[in-house]
Structure formats: structure tokens, C-alpha cells
PDB file of C-alpha atoms in Angstrom:
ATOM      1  CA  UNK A   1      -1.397  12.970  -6.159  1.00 53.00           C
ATOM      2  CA  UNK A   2      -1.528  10.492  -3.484  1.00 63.00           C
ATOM      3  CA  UNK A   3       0.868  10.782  -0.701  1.00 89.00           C
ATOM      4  CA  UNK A   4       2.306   6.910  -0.957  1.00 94.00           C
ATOM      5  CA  UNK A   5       1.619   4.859  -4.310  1.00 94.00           C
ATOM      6  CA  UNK A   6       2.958   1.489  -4.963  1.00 94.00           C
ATOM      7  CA  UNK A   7       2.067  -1.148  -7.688  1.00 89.00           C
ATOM      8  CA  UNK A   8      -0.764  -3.175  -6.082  1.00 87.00           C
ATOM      9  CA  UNK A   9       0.419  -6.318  -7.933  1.00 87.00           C
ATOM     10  CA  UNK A  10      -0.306  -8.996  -7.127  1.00 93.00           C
ATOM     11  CA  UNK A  11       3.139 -10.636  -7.951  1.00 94.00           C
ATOM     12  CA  UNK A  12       4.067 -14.257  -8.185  1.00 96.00           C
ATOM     13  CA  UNK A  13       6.619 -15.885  -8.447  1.00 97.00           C
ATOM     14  CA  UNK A  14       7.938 -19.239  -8.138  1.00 97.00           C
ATOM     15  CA  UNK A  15       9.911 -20.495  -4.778  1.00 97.00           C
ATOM     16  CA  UNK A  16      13.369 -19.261  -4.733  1.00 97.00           C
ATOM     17  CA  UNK A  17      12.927 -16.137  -7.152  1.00 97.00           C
ATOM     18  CA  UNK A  18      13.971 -12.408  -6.653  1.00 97.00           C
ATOM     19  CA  UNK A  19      11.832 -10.042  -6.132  1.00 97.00           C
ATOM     20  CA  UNK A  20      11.678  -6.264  -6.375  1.00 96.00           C
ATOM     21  CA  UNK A  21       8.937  -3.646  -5.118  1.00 95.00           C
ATOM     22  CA  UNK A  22       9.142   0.403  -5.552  1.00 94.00           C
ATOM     23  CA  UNK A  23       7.239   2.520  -3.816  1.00 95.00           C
ATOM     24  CA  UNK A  24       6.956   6.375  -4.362  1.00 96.00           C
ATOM     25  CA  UNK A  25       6.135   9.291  -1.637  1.00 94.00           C
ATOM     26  CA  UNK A  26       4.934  13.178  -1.893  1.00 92.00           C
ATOM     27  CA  UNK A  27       5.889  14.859   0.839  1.00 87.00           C
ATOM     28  CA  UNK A  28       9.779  15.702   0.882  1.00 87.00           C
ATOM     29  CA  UNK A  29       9.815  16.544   4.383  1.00 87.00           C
ATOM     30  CA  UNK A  30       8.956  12.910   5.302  1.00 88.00           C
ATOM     31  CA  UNK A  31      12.083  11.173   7.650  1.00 86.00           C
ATOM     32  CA  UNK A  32      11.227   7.632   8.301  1.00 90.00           C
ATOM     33  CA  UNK A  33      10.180   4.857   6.493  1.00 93.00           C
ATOM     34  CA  UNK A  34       9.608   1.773   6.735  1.00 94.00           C
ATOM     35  CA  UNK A  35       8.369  -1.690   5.205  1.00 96.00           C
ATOM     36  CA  UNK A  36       5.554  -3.620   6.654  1.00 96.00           C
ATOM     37  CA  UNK A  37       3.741  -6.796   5.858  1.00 97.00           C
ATOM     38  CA  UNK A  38       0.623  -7.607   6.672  1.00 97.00           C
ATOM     39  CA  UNK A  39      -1.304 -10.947   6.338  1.00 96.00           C
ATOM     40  CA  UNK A  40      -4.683 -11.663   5.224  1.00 92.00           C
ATOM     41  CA  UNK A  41      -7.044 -10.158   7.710  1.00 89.00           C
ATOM     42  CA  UNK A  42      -4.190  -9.794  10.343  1.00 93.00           C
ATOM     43  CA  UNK A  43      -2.368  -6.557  11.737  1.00 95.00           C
ATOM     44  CA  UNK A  44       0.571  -5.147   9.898  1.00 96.00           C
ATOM     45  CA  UNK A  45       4.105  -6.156  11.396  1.00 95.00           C
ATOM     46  CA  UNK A  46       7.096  -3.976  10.577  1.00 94.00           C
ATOM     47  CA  UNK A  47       9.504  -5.741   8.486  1.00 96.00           C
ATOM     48  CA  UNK A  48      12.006  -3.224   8.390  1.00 94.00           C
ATOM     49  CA  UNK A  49      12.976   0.009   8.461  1.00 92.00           C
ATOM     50  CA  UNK A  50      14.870   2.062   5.611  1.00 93.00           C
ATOM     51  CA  UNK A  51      17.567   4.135   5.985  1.00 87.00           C
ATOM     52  CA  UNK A  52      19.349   6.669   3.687  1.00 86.00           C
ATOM     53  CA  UNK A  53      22.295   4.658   3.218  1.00 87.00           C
ATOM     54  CA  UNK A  54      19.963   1.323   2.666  1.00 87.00           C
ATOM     55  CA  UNK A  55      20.156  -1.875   4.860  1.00 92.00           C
ATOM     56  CA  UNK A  56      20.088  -5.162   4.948  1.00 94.00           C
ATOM     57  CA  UNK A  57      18.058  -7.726   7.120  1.00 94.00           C
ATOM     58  CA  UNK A  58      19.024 -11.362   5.776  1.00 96.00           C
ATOM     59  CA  UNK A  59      16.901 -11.966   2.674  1.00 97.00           C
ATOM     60  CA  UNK A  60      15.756  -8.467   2.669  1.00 97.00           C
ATOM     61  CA  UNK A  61      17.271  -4.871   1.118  1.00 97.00           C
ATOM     62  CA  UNK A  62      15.612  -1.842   1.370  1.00 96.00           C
ATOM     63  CA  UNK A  63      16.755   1.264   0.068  1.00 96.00           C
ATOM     64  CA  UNK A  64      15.621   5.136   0.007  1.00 95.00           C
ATOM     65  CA  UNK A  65      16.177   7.615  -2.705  1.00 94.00           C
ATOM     66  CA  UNK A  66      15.816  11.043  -1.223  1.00 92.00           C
ATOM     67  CA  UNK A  67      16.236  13.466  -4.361  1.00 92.00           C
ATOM     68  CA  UNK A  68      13.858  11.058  -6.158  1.00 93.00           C
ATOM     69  CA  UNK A  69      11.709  10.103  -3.316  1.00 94.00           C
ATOM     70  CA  UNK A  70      11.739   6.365  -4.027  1.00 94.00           C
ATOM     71  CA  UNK A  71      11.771   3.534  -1.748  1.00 96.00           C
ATOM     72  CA  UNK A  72      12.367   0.220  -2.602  1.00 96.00           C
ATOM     73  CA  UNK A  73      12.371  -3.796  -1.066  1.00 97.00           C
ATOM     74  CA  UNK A  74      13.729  -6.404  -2.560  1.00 97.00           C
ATOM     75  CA  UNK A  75      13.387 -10.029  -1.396  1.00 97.00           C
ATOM     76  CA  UNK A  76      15.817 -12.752  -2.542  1.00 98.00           C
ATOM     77  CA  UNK A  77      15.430 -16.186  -3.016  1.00 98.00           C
ATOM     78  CA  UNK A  78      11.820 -16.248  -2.125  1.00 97.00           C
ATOM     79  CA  UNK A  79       9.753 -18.583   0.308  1.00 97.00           C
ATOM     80  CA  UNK A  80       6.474 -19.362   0.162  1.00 97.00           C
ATOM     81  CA  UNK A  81       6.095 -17.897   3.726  1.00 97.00           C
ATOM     82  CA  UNK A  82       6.914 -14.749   2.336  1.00 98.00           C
ATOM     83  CA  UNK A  83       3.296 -14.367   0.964  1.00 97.00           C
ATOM     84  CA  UNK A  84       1.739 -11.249   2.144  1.00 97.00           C
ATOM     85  CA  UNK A  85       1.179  -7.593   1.336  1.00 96.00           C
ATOM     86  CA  UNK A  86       4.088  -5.430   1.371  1.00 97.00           C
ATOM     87  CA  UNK A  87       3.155  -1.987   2.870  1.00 97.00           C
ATOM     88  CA  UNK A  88       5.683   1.212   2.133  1.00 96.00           C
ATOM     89  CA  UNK A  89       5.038   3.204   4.867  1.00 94.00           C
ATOM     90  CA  UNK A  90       5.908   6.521   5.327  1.00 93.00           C
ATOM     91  CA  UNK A  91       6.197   9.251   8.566  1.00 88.00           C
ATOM     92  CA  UNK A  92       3.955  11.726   7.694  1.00 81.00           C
ATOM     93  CA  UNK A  93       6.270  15.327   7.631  1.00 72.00           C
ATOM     94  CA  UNK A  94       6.271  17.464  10.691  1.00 69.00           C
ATOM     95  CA  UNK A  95       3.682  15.031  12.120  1.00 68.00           C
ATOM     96  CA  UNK A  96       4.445  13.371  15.526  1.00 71.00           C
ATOM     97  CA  UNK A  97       4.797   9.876  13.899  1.00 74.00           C
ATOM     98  CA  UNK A  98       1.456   9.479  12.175  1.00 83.00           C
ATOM     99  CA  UNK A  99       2.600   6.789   9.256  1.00 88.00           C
ATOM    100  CA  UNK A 100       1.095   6.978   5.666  1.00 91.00           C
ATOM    101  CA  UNK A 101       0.480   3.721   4.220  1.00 94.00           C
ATOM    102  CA  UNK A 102       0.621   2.662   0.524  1.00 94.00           C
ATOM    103  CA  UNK A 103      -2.515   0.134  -0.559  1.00 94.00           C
ATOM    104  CA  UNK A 104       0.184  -2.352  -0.283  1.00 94.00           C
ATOM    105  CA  UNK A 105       1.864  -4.961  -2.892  1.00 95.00           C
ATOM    106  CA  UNK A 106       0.524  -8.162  -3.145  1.00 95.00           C
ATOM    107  CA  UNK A 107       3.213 -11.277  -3.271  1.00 96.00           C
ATOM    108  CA  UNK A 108       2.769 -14.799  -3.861  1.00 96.00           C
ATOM    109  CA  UNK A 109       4.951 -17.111  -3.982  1.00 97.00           C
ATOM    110  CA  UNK A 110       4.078 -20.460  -5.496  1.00 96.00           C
ATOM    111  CA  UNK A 111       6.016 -23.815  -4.846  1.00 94.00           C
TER     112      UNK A 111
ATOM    113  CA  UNK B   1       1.434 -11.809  25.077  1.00 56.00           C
ATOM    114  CA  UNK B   2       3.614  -8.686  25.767  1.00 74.00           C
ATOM    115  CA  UNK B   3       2.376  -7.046  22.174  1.00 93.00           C
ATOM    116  CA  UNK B   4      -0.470  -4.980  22.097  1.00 96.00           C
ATOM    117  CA  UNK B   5      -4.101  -5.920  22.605  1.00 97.00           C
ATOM    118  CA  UNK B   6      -7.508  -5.008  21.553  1.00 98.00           C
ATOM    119  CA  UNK B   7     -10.840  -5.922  22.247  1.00 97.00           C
ATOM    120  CA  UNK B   8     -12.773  -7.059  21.529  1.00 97.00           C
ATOM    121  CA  UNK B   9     -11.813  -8.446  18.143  1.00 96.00           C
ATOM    122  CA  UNK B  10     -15.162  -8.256  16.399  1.00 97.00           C
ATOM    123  CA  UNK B  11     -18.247  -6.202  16.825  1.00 97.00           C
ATOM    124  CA  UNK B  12     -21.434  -6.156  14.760  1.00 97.00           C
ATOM    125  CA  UNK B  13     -23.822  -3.603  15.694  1.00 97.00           C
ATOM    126  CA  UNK B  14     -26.773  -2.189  14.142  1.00 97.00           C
ATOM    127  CA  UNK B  15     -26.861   1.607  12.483  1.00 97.00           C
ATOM    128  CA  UNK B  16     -27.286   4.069  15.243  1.00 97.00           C
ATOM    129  CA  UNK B  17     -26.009   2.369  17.858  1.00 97.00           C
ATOM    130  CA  UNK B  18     -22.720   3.446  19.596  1.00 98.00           C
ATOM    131  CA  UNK B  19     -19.771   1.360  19.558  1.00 98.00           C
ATOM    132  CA  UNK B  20     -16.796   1.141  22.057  1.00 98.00           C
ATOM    133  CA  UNK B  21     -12.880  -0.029  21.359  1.00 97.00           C
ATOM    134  CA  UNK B  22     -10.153  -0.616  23.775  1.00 98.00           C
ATOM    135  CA  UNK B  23      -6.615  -0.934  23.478  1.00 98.00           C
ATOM    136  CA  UNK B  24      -3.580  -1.550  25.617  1.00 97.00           C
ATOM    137  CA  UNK B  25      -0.459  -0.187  24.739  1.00 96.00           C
ATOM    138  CA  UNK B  26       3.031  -2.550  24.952  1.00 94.00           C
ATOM    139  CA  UNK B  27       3.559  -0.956  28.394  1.00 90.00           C
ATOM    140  CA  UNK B  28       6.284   0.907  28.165  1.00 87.00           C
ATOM    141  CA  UNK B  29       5.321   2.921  25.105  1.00 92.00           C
ATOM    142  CA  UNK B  30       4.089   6.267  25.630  1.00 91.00           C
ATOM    143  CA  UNK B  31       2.709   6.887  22.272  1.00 93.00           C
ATOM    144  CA  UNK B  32      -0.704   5.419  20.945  1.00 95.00           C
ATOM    145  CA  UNK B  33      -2.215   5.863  17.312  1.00 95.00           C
ATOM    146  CA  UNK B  34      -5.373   4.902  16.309  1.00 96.00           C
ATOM    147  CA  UNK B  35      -5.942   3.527  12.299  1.00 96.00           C
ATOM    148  CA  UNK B  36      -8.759   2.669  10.416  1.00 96.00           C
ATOM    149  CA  UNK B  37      -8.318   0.161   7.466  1.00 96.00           C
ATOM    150  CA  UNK B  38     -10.624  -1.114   4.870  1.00 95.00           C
ATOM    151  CA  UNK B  39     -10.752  -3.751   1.955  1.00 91.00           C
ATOM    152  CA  UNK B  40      -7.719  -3.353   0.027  1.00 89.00           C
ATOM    153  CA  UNK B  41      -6.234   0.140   1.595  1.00 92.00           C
ATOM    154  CA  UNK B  42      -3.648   0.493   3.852  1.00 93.00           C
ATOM    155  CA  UNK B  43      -4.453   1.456   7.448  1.00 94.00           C
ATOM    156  CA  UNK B  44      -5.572   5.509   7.648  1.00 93.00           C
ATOM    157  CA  UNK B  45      -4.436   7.902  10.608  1.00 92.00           C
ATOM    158  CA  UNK B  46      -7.419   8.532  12.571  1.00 94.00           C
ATOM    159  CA  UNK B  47      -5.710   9.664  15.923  1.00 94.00           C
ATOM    160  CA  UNK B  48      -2.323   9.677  18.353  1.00 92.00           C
ATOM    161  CA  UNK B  49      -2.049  10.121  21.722  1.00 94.00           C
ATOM    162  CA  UNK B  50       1.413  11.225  23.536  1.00 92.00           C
ATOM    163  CA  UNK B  51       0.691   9.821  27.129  1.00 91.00           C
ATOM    164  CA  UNK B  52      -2.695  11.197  28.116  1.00 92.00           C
ATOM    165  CA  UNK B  53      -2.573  13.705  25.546  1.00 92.00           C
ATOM    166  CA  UNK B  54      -4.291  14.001  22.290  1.00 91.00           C
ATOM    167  CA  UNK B  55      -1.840  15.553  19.677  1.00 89.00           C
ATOM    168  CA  UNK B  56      -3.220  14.803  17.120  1.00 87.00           C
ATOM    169  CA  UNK B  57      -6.735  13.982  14.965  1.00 88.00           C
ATOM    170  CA  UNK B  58      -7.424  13.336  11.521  1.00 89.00           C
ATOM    171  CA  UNK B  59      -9.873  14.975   9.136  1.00 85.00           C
ATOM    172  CA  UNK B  60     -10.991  11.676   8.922  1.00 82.00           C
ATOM    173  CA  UNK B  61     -12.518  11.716  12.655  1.00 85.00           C
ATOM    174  CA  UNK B  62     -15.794  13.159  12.575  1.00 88.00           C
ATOM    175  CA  UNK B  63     -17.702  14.555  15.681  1.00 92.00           C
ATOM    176  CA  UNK B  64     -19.185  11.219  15.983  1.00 95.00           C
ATOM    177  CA  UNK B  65     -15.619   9.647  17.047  1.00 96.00           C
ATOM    178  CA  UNK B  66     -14.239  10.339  20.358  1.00 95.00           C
ATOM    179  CA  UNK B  67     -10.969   8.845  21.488  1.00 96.00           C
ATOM    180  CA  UNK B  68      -9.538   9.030  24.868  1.00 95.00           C
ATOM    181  CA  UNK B  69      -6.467   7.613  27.036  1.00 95.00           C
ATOM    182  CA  UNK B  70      -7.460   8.712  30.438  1.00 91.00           C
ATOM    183  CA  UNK B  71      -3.859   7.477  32.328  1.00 87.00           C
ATOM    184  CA  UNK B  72      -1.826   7.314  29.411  1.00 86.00           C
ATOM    185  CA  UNK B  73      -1.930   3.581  29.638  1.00 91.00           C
ATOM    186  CA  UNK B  74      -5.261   1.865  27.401  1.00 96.00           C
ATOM    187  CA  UNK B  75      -7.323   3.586  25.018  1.00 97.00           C
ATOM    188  CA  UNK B  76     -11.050   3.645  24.025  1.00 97.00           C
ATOM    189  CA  UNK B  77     -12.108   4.546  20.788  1.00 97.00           C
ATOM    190  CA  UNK B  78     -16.002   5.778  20.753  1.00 97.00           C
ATOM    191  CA  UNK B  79     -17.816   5.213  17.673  1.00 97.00           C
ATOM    192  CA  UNK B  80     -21.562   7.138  17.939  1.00 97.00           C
ATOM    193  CA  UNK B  81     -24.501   6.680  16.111  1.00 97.00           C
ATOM    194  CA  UNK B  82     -22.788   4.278  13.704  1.00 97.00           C
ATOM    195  CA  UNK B  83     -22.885   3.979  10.096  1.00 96.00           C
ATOM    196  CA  UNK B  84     -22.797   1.745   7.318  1.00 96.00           C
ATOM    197  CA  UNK B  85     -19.814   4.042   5.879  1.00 95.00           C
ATOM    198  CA  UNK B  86     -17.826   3.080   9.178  1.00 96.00           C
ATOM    199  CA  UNK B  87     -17.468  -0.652   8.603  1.00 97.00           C
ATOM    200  CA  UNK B  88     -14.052  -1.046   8.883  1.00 97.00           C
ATOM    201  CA  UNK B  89     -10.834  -2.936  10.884  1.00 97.00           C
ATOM    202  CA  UNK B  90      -9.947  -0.517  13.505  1.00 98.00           C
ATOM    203  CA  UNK B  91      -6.016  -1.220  14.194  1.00 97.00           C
ATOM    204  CA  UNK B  92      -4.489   0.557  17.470  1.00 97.00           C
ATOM    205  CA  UNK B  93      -0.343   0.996  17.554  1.00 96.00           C
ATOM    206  CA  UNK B  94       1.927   2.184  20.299  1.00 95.00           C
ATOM    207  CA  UNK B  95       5.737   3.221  19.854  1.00 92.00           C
ATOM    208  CA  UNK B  96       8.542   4.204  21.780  1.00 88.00           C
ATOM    209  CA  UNK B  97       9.723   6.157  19.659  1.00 80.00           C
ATOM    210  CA  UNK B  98       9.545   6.286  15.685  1.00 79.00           C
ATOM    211  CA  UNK B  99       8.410   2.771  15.360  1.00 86.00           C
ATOM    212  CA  UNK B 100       4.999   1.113  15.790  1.00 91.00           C
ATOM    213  CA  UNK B 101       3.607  -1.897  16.441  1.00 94.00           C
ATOM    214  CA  UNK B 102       0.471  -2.657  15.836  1.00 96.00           C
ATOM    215  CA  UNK B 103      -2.697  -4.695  18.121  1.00 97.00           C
ATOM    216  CA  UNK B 104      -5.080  -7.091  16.211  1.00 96.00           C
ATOM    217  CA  UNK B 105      -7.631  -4.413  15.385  1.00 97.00           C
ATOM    218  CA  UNK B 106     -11.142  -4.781  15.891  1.00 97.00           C
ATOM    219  CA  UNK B 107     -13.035  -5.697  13.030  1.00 97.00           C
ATOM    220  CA  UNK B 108     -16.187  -3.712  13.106  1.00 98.00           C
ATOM    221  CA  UNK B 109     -19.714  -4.053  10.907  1.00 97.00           C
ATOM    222  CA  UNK B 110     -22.466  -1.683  10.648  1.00 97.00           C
ATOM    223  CA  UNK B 111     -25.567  -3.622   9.360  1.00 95.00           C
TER     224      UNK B 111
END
């Protein structure tokens, strides 16, 4: 089983839609995650982190489901800027930081 | 540019030959990880660095990779008697704490 699987997509939508992406992890004794995005043949940025209780960052709402071990991002009222890959990323357990990355979700938004 | 920096940005070398990386840190972060990323994965663990110290390596880093941080400030990444098989962006991050943030990588191609 791989340690951090997401639907590669790709997912488009028009301008101005919702959008929801799930991401699953193995290792229960993971503590952080986090969201990054990465653009086409650039470095991943973080986008967020998630936190138990879920948060908010404008447009964006992650949330974290311990007992299932299910993360999710959704992205309201999409711009096209928000084209990327979506990368759930989680802290390996008992490591010293070293993240596991999904493959990444592929968005596109279309005018 | 405050953010972190690698260089240089592109390399194409020739099978057998060795290859050298550098990063520098955001300054104040003490922690350093090194990634490896192909064609539509997410960046791998390869390495992390508290300070000067190497905590931690991959499975993934074969004898022929050697990584070093000799003042706990940049990093090289050594690459020896190259392969095909290690074409690949090679992304550096440093963090404060749980948090990283990632350099441009250096894209590199084994011909």
C-alpha cells in the first residue's frame, strides 16, 4: 500500500467552480500535514497546513480525519491561477520531518 | 531573494561522470532535506541534515550519493559515476521547524 495516494486527476473545471481533493495516508503515527502546490517544472510551495480541527486560508479548507486517515482541500470559487498540482503531504512518523508526498492532483481551471 | 537557492539549475553530464549540487538554506533554518523528484511523482526523501549533522538517509541513497553540510549553513549533494536511472529534479528544503520550503531544484540529465 503506498504511504500517500491521491486521485491524480487531472480535474477541470470552469472559472468560479468548487472544488474538492481527498487524499489518503498509511502510517497512523504521522502528525503533520500539509498541502502543497507545485507548478509545471517549478518547486513545490506550501499552501497550507492541516490541522485536526481543520482551517481555513481565504478560498481554501483543509481538513484531517484522524480515525480514518483522510485529508482533504477544497478550493472555492476557482481562478484560473489556481492551476497547478495539489500535493498532500505528509510527516513521515517518528521521522525528524522527512515529508511523504502524494503524485499530486492535477487542476485546471478553464475560463 | 531571501528563499532558498540552488545551483546550478541545470546540469547535463555524461554516464560516469560525477556530478555536484549546492544549496543554501533560508539562513536561519537549521534543518536541510534533500528530495529527488521525477516525471509525474512527488518529490522522494533522499536526505536531512540537523545543522551539520546527518540524521537521516534514505534507502533511496546509494553509495554513489554523498551529501554533506560542512558548517551547517549550504549543502552539496555528490552524485558519482552517474546514471541514466538518476535523471531527475533534485529539490533541496530547509525548515525551522515542521515546515519546509523548498529551493528551485536542479534539474539533472544523464545522457
Amino acid at each position: 500500500r503506498k504511504e500517500v495516494e491521491q486521485d491524480p486527476g487531472p480535474f477541470n473545471v470552469p472559472e468560479g467552480a468548487t472544488v474538492a481533493f481527498n487524499c489518503t495516508y498509511s502510517n497512523s503515527a504521522s502528525q503533520s500535514f500539509f498541502w502543497y502546490r507545485q507548478d509545471c517544472r517549478k518547486e513545490p510551495k506550501l499552501l497550507m497546513s492541516v490541522y485536526s480541527s481543520g482551517n481555513e486560508d481565504g478560498r481554501f479548507t483543509a481538513q484531517l480525519n484522524r480515525a480514518s486517515q483522510y485529508i482533504s482541500l477544497l478550493i472555492r470559487d476557482s481562478k484560473l491561477s489556481d492551476s497547478a498540482t495539489y500535493l498532500c503531504v505528509v510527516e513521515e512518523g517518528g521521522s525528524q520531518g522527512n515529508l511523504i508526498f502524494g503524485k499530486g492532483t492535477k487542476l485546471s481551471v478553464k475560463p | 531573494d531571501t528563499g532558498v537557492s540552488q545551483n546550478p539549475r541545470h546540469k547535463i553530464t555524461k554516464r560516469g561522470q560525477n556530478v555536484t549540487f549546492r544549496c543554501d538554506p533560508i539562513s536561519e533554518h537549521n534543518r536541510l532535506y534533500w528530495y529527488r523528484q521525477t516525471l509525474g511523482q512527488g518529490p522522494e526523501f533522499l536526505t536531512y541534515f540537523q545543522n551539520e549533522a546527518q540524521l537521516e538517509k534514505s534507502r533511496l541513497l546509494s553509495d554513489r550519493f554523498s551529501a554533506e553540510r560542512p558548517k551547517g549553513s549550504f549543502s552539496t549533494l555528490e552524485i558519482q559515476r552517474t546514471e541514466q536511472g538518476d535523471s531527475a529534479m533534485y529539490l533541496c528544503a530547509s525548515s525551522p521547524r515542521n515546515e519546509q520550503f523548498f529551493g528551485p531544484g536542479t534539474r539533472l540529465t544523464v545522457l
